[in-house]
């Protein structure tokens, strides 16, 4: 997830993520970025999906089918 200084998504932006292969998808935060998640930053399995929602300058929420 890029820092706002690199890619300035507007607050409220949504980014959809889907695991389409057997390799596990992991959301990685750039330095200074916070991703809030009720579980981990990894999608659970093949076919899982999640959504990143920008809630602050360098803060995102991650929800979905997480590990």
C-alpha atoms as a printed R data frame, in Angstrom:
   type eleno elety resid chain resno       x       y      z
1  ATOM     1    CA   UNK     A     1   0.000   0.000  0.000
2  ATOM     2    CA   UNK     A     2   1.738   3.185 -1.138
3  ATOM     3    CA   UNK     A     3   2.317   6.274  0.971
4  ATOM     4    CA   UNK     A     4   0.119   9.269  0.177
5  ATOM     5    CA   UNK     A     5   3.223  11.197 -0.899
6  ATOM     6    CA   UNK     A     6   3.799   8.591 -3.628
7  ATOM     7    CA   UNK     A     7   0.221   7.940 -4.779
8  ATOM     8    CA   UNK     A     8  -2.426  10.323 -3.461
9  ATOM     9    CA   UNK     A     9  -5.624   8.271 -3.480
10 ATOM    10    CA   UNK     A    10  -8.513  10.336 -2.095
11 ATOM    11    CA   UNK     A    11  -9.908   9.445  1.339
12 ATOM    12    CA   UNK     A    12 -12.768   7.018  0.680
13 ATOM    13    CA   UNK     A    13 -10.980   5.314 -2.225
14 ATOM    14    CA   UNK     A    14 -11.671   1.582 -2.528
15 ATOM    15    CA   UNK     A    15  -9.201  -0.967 -3.868
16 ATOM    16    CA   UNK     A    16 -10.423  -4.505 -4.487
17 ATOM    17    CA   UNK     A    17  -8.018  -7.418 -4.104
18 ATOM    18    CA   UNK     A    18  -8.624 -11.030 -5.172
19 ATOM    19    CA   UNK     A    19  -6.436 -14.117 -4.921
20 ATOM    20    CA   UNK     A    20  -6.587 -15.811 -8.345
21 ATOM    21    CA   UNK     A    21  -3.716 -18.280 -7.971
22 ATOM    22    CA   UNK     A    22  -2.346 -20.659 -5.375
23 ATOM    23    CA   UNK     A    23   0.228 -18.130 -4.142
24 ATOM    24    CA   UNK     A    24  -1.092 -16.390 -1.040
25 ATOM    25    CA   UNK     A    25  -1.772 -12.657 -1.381
26 ATOM    26    CA   UNK     A    26  -0.301 -10.491  1.380
27 ATOM    27    CA   UNK     A    27  -0.999  -6.760  1.701
28 ATOM    28    CA   UNK     A    28   2.267  -4.903  2.392
29 ATOM    29    CA   UNK     A    29   2.374  -1.442  3.949
30 ATOM    30    CA   UNK     A    30   4.865   1.132  2.689
31 ATOM    31    CA   UNK     A    31   6.882   2.892  5.400
32 ATOM    32    CA   UNK     A    32   4.600   5.241  7.353
33 ATOM    33    CA   UNK     A    33   1.382   3.605  6.136
34 ATOM    34    CA   UNK     A    34  -1.013   1.890  8.565
35 ATOM    35    CA   UNK     A    35  -3.420  -0.834  7.461
36 ATOM    36    CA   UNK     A    36  -6.071  -1.671 10.057
37 ATOM    37    CA   UNK     A    37  -7.358  -5.236  9.882
38 ATOM    38    CA   UNK     A    38  -9.529  -7.388 12.151
39 ATOM    39    CA   UNK     A    39  -7.377 -10.397 11.256
40 ATOM    40    CA   UNK     A    40  -4.129 -10.543  9.291
41 ATOM    41    CA   UNK     A    41  -2.970  -8.834  6.112
42 ATOM    42    CA   UNK     A    42  -3.213 -12.131  4.183
43 ATOM    43    CA   UNK     A    43  -6.073 -13.378  2.049
44 ATOM    44    CA   UNK     A    44  -7.305 -16.761  3.242
45 ATOM    45    CA   UNK     A    45  -7.253 -18.947  0.118
46 ATOM    46    CA   UNK     A    46  -7.741 -19.212 -3.646
47 ATOM    47    CA   UNK     A    47 -10.799 -17.156 -4.622
48 ATOM    48    CA   UNK     A    48 -10.678 -14.971 -1.497
49 ATOM    49    CA   UNK     A    49 -11.244 -11.253 -1.896
50 ATOM    50    CA   UNK     A    50 -10.746  -8.187  0.259
51 ATOM    51    CA   UNK     A    51 -11.152  -4.434  0.035
52 ATOM    52    CA   UNK     A    52  -8.847  -1.634  1.100
53 ATOM    53    CA   UNK     A    53 -10.627   1.598  2.091
54 ATOM    54    CA   UNK     A    54  -8.603   4.775  2.557
55 ATOM    55    CA   UNK     A    55  -9.680   6.350  5.845
56 ATOM    56    CA   UNK     A    56  -6.887   8.896  6.364
57 ATOM    57    CA   UNK     A    57  -3.819  10.372  4.727
58 ATOM    58    CA   UNK     A    58  -1.700   7.257  5.268
59 ATOM    59    CA   UNK     A    59  -4.303   4.988  6.870
60 ATOM    60    CA   UNK     A    60  -6.366   2.233  5.316
61 ATOM    61    CA   UNK     A    61  -8.891  -0.358  6.526
62 ATOM    62    CA   UNK     A    62  -8.707  -3.896  5.129
63 ATOM    63    CA   UNK     A    63 -11.793  -6.101  5.259
64 ATOM    64    CA   UNK     A    64 -12.773  -9.320  3.561
65 ATOM    65    CA   UNK     A    65 -11.911 -13.023  3.504
66 ATOM    66    CA   UNK     A    66  -8.697 -12.782  5.513
67 ATOM    67    CA   UNK     A    67  -6.621 -15.406  7.248
